[in-house]
Amino acid sequence: TFNVRAWLNYFLLDVIGDMAFGLPMGFIRAGSDTKPAQSPSGKEYTVPSMIKALHHGVRYSIVLAQITSLRLHGLIGALIGCSRYLSTRLGATDSANFENISLLQLQRRLDKRAPTDRPSRDFIGHIIADKAGTARDLPFGEMVAESVVMMNAGSDTTAAALTNTVFYLLSNPACLQKLREELQTAVPAGQLHNDTVVKYDSVRTLPYLRACIDESLRLRPPQ
């Protein structure tokens, strides 16, 4: 048994971490999504599972969002925060953990800057300064909020879409074989049988690959 969803989550978080901060999360190499975090007060600690923190934290945020019309969400949020049990059970702690992981990644990016061979090509670089290189002087809290959005929206929905595509291909061997044949024809053999990343230009116009992805999105769109 191989949990492809977990590994696709690791892969996408690594990719988004690199694109956002120039700092991959290191999950594929470690085979784990355990990650250091930093509280707003500056204390570093370890989060056992970033993916769990994301999923439970989103659940908590959705619940609070659904009760905004009652004008009690601030009070309810405060009450939850006062109880360690409720905070942990309902996901408030996970929501904070996910934000604190993003905060630490942002802080490390600001301390170390982007790799010298790709200056300002990460997302945070474009948030820090405009195209002309003029600093935007955004408040740190706003940059943290942007970091959380990038790590959330950029990784989990894409992992879900890829998982669904793999599921449908494995459930339909004839379609899987047809896709393999298209890839073997279009992509140089050396790129298919080693650790080299297949070049985007080799696969961006493949009609059957595109059809498989589109059909998977139609049947089971990630929410």
mmCIF file of C-alpha atoms in Angstrom:
data_model
loop_
_atom_site.group_PDB
_atom_site.id
_atom_site.type_symbol
_atom_site.label_atom_id
_atom_site.label_comp_id
_atom_site.label_asym_id
_atom_site.label_seq_id
_atom_site.Cartn_x
_atom_site.Cartn_y
_atom_site.Cartn_z
ATOM 1 C CA THR A 1 0.000 0.000 0.000
ATOM 2 C CA PHE A 2 1.291 3.425 -0.965
ATOM 3 C CA ASN A 3 -0.406 6.611 0.241
ATOM 4 C CA VAL A 4 0.007 8.716 -2.886
ATOM 5 C CA ARG A 5 -2.052 11.563 -1.424
ATOM 6 C CA ALA A 6 0.424 12.088 1.410
ATOM 7 C CA TRP A 7 3.416 12.128 -0.945
ATOM 8 C CA LEU A 8 1.689 14.464 -3.391
ATOM 9 C CA ASN A 9 1.006 16.746 -0.435
ATOM 10 C CA TYR A 10 4.704 16.616 0.478
ATOM 11 C CA PHE A 11 5.649 17.330 -3.132
ATOM 12 C CA LEU A 12 3.302 20.288 -3.552
ATOM 13 C CA LEU A 13 4.273 21.846 -0.223
ATOM 14 C CA ASP A 14 7.935 21.544 -1.256
ATOM 15 C CA VAL A 15 7.184 23.190 -4.591
ATOM 16 C CA ILE A 16 5.075 25.995 -3.126
ATOM 17 C CA GLY A 17 7.625 26.576 -0.377
ATOM 18 C CA ASP A 18 10.304 26.997 -3.042
ATOM 19 C CA MET A 19 8.132 29.220 -5.221
ATOM 20 C CA ALA A 20 6.956 31.353 -2.302
ATOM 21 C CA PHE A 21 10.156 31.720 -0.275
ATOM 22 C CA GLY A 22 12.981 30.167 -2.303
ATOM 23 C CA LEU A 23 13.088 27.632 0.544
ATOM 24 C CA PRO A 24 11.670 24.117 -0.085
ATOM 25 C CA MET A 25 9.973 22.623 2.952
ATOM 26 C CA GLY A 26 12.121 19.465 2.751
ATOM 27 C CA PHE A 27 9.183 17.048 3.080
ATOM 28 C CA ILE A 28 10.035 14.781 0.139
ATOM 29 C CA ARG A 29 13.604 14.332 1.349
ATOM 30 C CA ALA A 30 12.468 13.666 4.932
ATOM 31 C CA GLY A 31 9.401 11.596 4.021
ATOM 32 C CA SER A 32 7.560 13.545 6.705
ATOM 33 C CA ASP A 33 5.680 16.825 7.149
ATOM 34 C CA THR A 34 7.021 17.566 10.636
ATOM 35 C CA LYS A 35 8.113 21.209 10.544
ATOM 36 C CA PRO A 36 9.543 23.905 12.828
ATOM 37 C CA ALA A 37 7.318 26.891 13.585
ATOM 38 C CA GLN A 38 7.719 30.230 15.292
ATOM 39 C CA SER A 39 5.147 31.904 17.505
ATOM 40 C CA PRO A 40 4.517 35.657 17.149
ATOM 41 C CA SER A 41 6.565 36.120 20.338
ATOM 42 C CA GLY A 42 9.576 34.534 18.619
ATOM 43 C CA LYS A 43 9.527 31.121 20.321
ATOM 44 C CA GLU A 44 10.407 28.214 18.004
ATOM 45 C CA TYR A 45 8.757 24.809 18.390
ATOM 46 C CA THR A 46 7.953 21.763 16.255
ATOM 47 C CA VAL A 47 4.620 20.992 14.606
ATOM 48 C CA PRO A 48 4.196 17.198 14.181
ATOM 49 C CA SER A 49 2.234 17.486 10.910
ATOM 50 C CA MET A 50 1.877 20.568 8.725
ATOM 51 C CA ILE A 51 -0.817 18.860 6.627
ATOM 52 C CA LYS A 52 -2.891 18.048 9.721
ATOM 53 C CA ALA A 53 -2.452 21.630 10.912
ATOM 54 C CA LEU A 54 -3.718 22.897 7.545
ATOM 55 C CA HIS A 55 -6.768 20.627 7.381
ATOM 56 C CA HIS A 56 -7.866 21.096 10.994
ATOM 57 C CA GLY A 57 -7.111 24.796 10.891
ATOM 58 C CA VAL A 58 -9.260 25.290 7.792
ATOM 59 C CA ARG A 59 -12.101 23.395 9.494
ATOM 60 C CA TYR A 60 -11.864 25.747 12.462
ATOM 61 C CA SER A 61 -11.792 28.848 10.243
ATOM 62 C CA ILE A 62 -14.832 27.676 8.279
ATOM 63 C CA VAL A 63 -16.821 27.125 11.470
ATOM 64 C CA LEU A 64 -16.015 30.650 12.663
ATOM 65 C CA ALA A 65 -16.877 32.056 9.234
ATOM 66 C CA GLN A 66 -20.283 30.379 9.308
ATOM 67 C CA ILE A 67 -21.265 32.119 12.540
ATOM 68 C CA THR A 68 -20.230 35.650 11.569
ATOM 69 C CA SER A 69 -23.870 36.522 10.896
ATOM 70 C CA LEU A 70 -24.604 35.914 14.587
ATOM 71 C CA ARG A 71 -22.207 38.724 15.522
ATOM 72 C CA LEU A 72 -20.821 36.424 18.179
ATOM 73 C CA HIS A 73 -17.810 35.042 16.338
ATOM 74 C CA GLY A 74 -15.398 37.305 18.238
ATOM 75 C CA LEU A 75 -16.794 36.189 21.571
ATOM 76 C CA ILE A 76 -16.891 32.535 20.558
ATOM 77 C CA GLY A 77 -13.341 32.715 19.252
ATOM 78 C CA ALA A 78 -12.208 34.263 22.528
ATOM 79 C CA LEU A 79 -13.977 31.557 24.549
ATOM 80 C CA ILE A 80 -12.361 28.826 22.480
ATOM 81 C CA GLY A 81 -8.978 30.450 22.976
ATOM 82 C CA CYS A 82 -9.473 30.443 26.753
ATOM 83 C CA SER A 83 -9.834 26.647 26.847
ATOM 84 C CA ARG A 84 -6.819 24.531 25.937
ATOM 85 C CA TYR A 85 -9.126 21.547 25.355
ATOM 86 C CA LEU A 86 -11.492 23.420 23.019
ATOM 87 C CA SER A 87 -8.626 25.130 21.250
ATOM 88 C CA THR A 88 -6.994 21.783 20.486
ATOM 89 C CA ARG A 89 -10.189 19.823 19.850
ATOM 90 C CA LEU A 90 -11.782 22.325 17.461
ATOM 91 C CA GLY A 91 -8.648 23.161 15.482
ATOM 92 C CA ALA A 92 -7.715 26.633 16.747
ATOM 93 C CA THR A 93 -4.305 25.339 17.788
ATOM 94 C CA ASP A 94 -3.770 23.783 14.347
ATOM 95 C CA SER A 95 -4.744 27.040 12.655
ATOM 96 C CA ALA A 96 -2.133 28.861 14.727
ATOM 97 C CA ASN A 97 0.462 26.154 14.024
ATOM 98 C CA PHE A 98 0.007 26.461 10.257
ATOM 99 C CA GLU A 99 0.317 30.242 10.453
ATOM 100 C CA ASN A 100 3.418 29.939 12.627
ATOM 101 C CA ILE A 101 5.094 27.577 10.134
ATOM 102 C CA SER A 102 4.465 30.149 7.411
ATOM 103 C CA LEU A 103 5.737 32.890 9.733
ATOM 104 C CA LEU A 104 9.028 31.049 10.292
ATOM 105 C CA GLN A 105 9.493 30.394 6.568
ATOM 106 C CA LEU A 106 8.901 34.079 5.894
ATOM 107 C CA GLN A 107 11.336 35.123 8.615
ATOM 108 C CA ARG A 108 14.018 32.796 7.248
ATOM 109 C CA ARG A 109 13.438 34.195 3.762
ATOM 110 C CA LEU A 110 13.788 37.764 5.025
ATOM 111 C CA ASP A 111 16.950 36.830 6.962
ATOM 112 C CA LYS A 112 18.662 34.907 4.164
ATOM 113 C CA ARG A 113 17.062 36.484 1.072
ATOM 114 C CA ALA A 114 16.410 34.480 -2.080
ATOM 115 C CA PRO A 115 19.160 32.328 -3.623
ATOM 116 C CA THR A 116 21.582 34.572 -5.490
ATOM 117 C CA ASP A 117 21.009 32.828 -8.824
ATOM 118 C CA ARG A 118 17.284 33.680 -8.752
ATOM 119 C CA PRO A 119 16.946 37.137 -7.168
ATOM 120 C CA SER A 120 13.386 38.263 -6.436
ATOM 121 C CA ARG A 121 11.909 35.391 -8.445
ATOM 122 C CA ASP A 122 10.065 33.940 -5.481
ATOM 123 C CA PHE A 123 6.602 35.248 -4.612
ATOM 124 C CA ILE A 124 7.744 37.015 -1.457
ATOM 125 C CA GLY A 125 10.321 38.926 -3.491
ATOM 126 C CA HIS A 126 7.506 40.403 -5.559
ATOM 127 C CA ILE A 127 5.559 41.241 -2.406
ATOM 128 C CA ILE A 128 8.565 42.979 -0.847
ATOM 129 C CA ALA A 129 9.277 45.139 -3.914
ATOM 130 C CA ASP A 130 7.562 46.076 -7.169
ATOM 131 C CA LYS A 131 8.897 45.423 -10.698
ATOM 132 C CA ALA A 132 11.096 48.487 -10.502
ATOM 133 C CA GLY A 133 12.688 47.230 -7.298
ATOM 134 C CA THR A 134 10.996 49.820 -5.098
ATOM 135 C CA ALA A 135 10.219 48.503 -1.612
ATOM 136 C CA ARG A 136 6.509 48.266 -0.836
ATOM 137 C CA ASP A 137 7.126 48.618 2.924
ATOM 138 C CA LEU A 138 4.258 46.314 3.845
ATOM 139 C CA PRO A 139 3.634 45.620 7.537
ATOM 140 C CA PHE A 140 5.107 42.321 8.701
ATOM 141 C CA GLY A 141 1.650 41.036 9.688
ATOM 142 C CA GLU A 142 0.398 41.558 6.158
ATOM 143 C CA MET A 143 3.349 39.622 4.725
ATOM 144 C CA VAL A 144 2.596 36.787 7.163
ATOM 145 C CA ALA A 145 -1.035 36.766 5.987
ATOM 146 C CA GLU A 146 0.109 36.621 2.350
ATOM 147 C CA SER A 147 2.457 33.746 3.219
ATOM 148 C CA VAL A 148 -0.345 31.746 4.850
ATOM 149 C CA VAL A 149 -2.577 32.216 1.793
ATOM 150 C CA MET A 150 0.187 31.076 -0.571
ATOM 151 C CA MET A 151 0.982 27.954 1.447
ATOM 152 C CA ASN A 152 -2.698 27.060 1.806
ATOM 153 C CA ALA A 153 -4.232 27.780 -1.583
ATOM 154 C CA GLY A 154 -1.208 26.792 -3.615
ATOM 155 C CA SER A 155 -0.622 23.320 -2.218
ATOM 156 C CA ASP A 156 -3.621 21.408 -0.912
ATOM 157 C CA THR A 157 -6.073 21.896 -3.791
ATOM 158 C CA THR A 158 -3.368 20.982 -6.311
ATOM 159 C CA ALA A 159 -2.468 17.862 -4.327
ATOM 160 C CA ALA A 160 -6.159 16.896 -4.279
ATOM 161 C CA ALA A 161 -6.445 17.404 -8.050
ATOM 162 C CA LEU A 162 -3.356 15.275 -8.731
ATOM 163 C CA THR A 163 -4.531 12.561 -6.339
ATOM 164 C CA ASN A 164 -7.874 12.381 -8.100
ATOM 165 C CA THR A 165 -6.197 12.198 -11.502
ATOM 166 C CA VAL A 166 -3.949 9.329 -10.372
ATOM 167 C CA PHE A 167 -6.961 7.545 -8.855
ATOM 168 C CA TYR A 168 -8.982 7.702 -12.072
ATOM 169 C CA LEU A 169 -6.012 6.612 -14.201
ATOM 170 C CA LEU A 170 -5.365 3.595 -11.960
ATOM 171 C CA SER A 171 -9.085 2.782 -12.072
ATOM 172 C CA ASN A 172 -9.053 2.848 -15.885
ATOM 173 C CA PRO A 173 -6.047 0.822 -17.134
ATOM 174 C CA ALA A 174 -6.827 1.456 -20.799
ATOM 175 C CA CYS A 175 -6.669 5.210 -20.243
ATOM 176 C CA LEU A 176 -3.468 4.838 -18.240
ATOM 177 C CA GLN A 177 -1.858 2.847 -21.058
ATOM 178 C CA LYS A 178 -2.917 5.434 -23.646
ATOM 179 C CA LEU A 179 -1.402 8.205 -21.547
ATOM 180 C CA ARG A 180 1.833 6.236 -21.132
ATOM 181 C CA GLU A 181 2.088 5.810 -24.876
ATOM 182 C CA GLU A 182 1.593 9.542 -25.429
ATOM 183 C CA LEU A 183 4.264 10.382 -22.854
ATOM 184 C CA GLN A 184 6.728 7.826 -24.240
ATOM 185 C CA THR A 185 6.327 9.328 -27.700
ATOM 186 C CA ALA A 186 6.632 12.957 -26.637
ATOM 187 C CA VAL A 187 9.222 12.857 -23.855
ATOM 188 C CA PRO A 188 12.862 11.805 -24.380
ATOM 189 C CA ALA A 189 13.406 8.365 -22.879
ATOM 190 C CA GLY A 190 16.140 9.578 -20.555
ATOM 191 C CA GLN A 191 13.726 11.953 -18.846
ATOM 192 C CA LEU A 192 11.168 9.236 -18.180
ATOM 193 C CA HIS A 193 13.489 6.735 -16.536
ATOM 194 C CA ASN A 194 15.642 8.745 -14.153
ATOM 195 C CA ASP A 195 15.277 11.541 -11.628
ATOM 196 C CA THR A 196 15.412 14.324 -14.222
ATOM 197 C CA VAL A 197 12.406 16.633 -14.094
ATOM 198 C CA VAL A 198 10.535 16.477 -17.390
ATOM 199 C CA LYS A 199 10.731 19.822 -19.163
ATOM 200 C CA TYR A 200 7.452 21.705 -19.336
ATOM 201 C CA ASP A 201 7.820 22.285 -23.086
ATOM 202 C CA SER A 202 7.804 18.504 -23.590
ATOM 203 C CA VAL A 203 4.354 18.032 -22.060
ATOM 204 C CA ARG A 204 2.482 21.349 -22.142
ATOM 205 C CA THR A 205 0.661 20.627 -25.420
ATOM 206 C CA LEU A 206 -0.078 16.910 -25.007
ATOM 207 C CA PRO A 207 -3.810 16.545 -25.760
ATOM 208 C CA TYR A 208 -4.485 13.276 -23.924
ATOM 209 C CA LEU A 209 -2.613 14.372 -20.798
ATOM 210 C CA ARG A 210 -4.653 17.588 -20.823
ATOM 211 C CA ALA A 211 -7.850 15.606 -21.333
ATOM 212 C CA CYS A 212 -7.091 13.328 -18.360
ATOM 213 C CA ILE A 213 -6.484 16.276 -16.065
ATOM 214 C CA ASP A 214 -9.577 18.154 -17.276
ATOM 215 C CA GLU A 215 -11.814 15.100 -16.902
ATOM 216 C CA SER A 216 -10.545 14.494 -13.383
ATOM 217 C CA LEU A 217 -11.280 18.121 -12.490
ATOM 218 C CA ARG A 218 -14.773 17.768 -13.959
ATOM 219 C CA LEU A 219 -15.567 14.549 -12.075
ATOM 220 C CA ARG A 220 -14.072 15.534 -8.749
ATOM 221 C CA PRO A 221 -13.085 19.209 -8.497
ATOM 222 C CA PRO A 222 -10.958 19.951 -5.424
ATOM 223 C CA GLN A 223 -12.819 22.045 -2.891
#
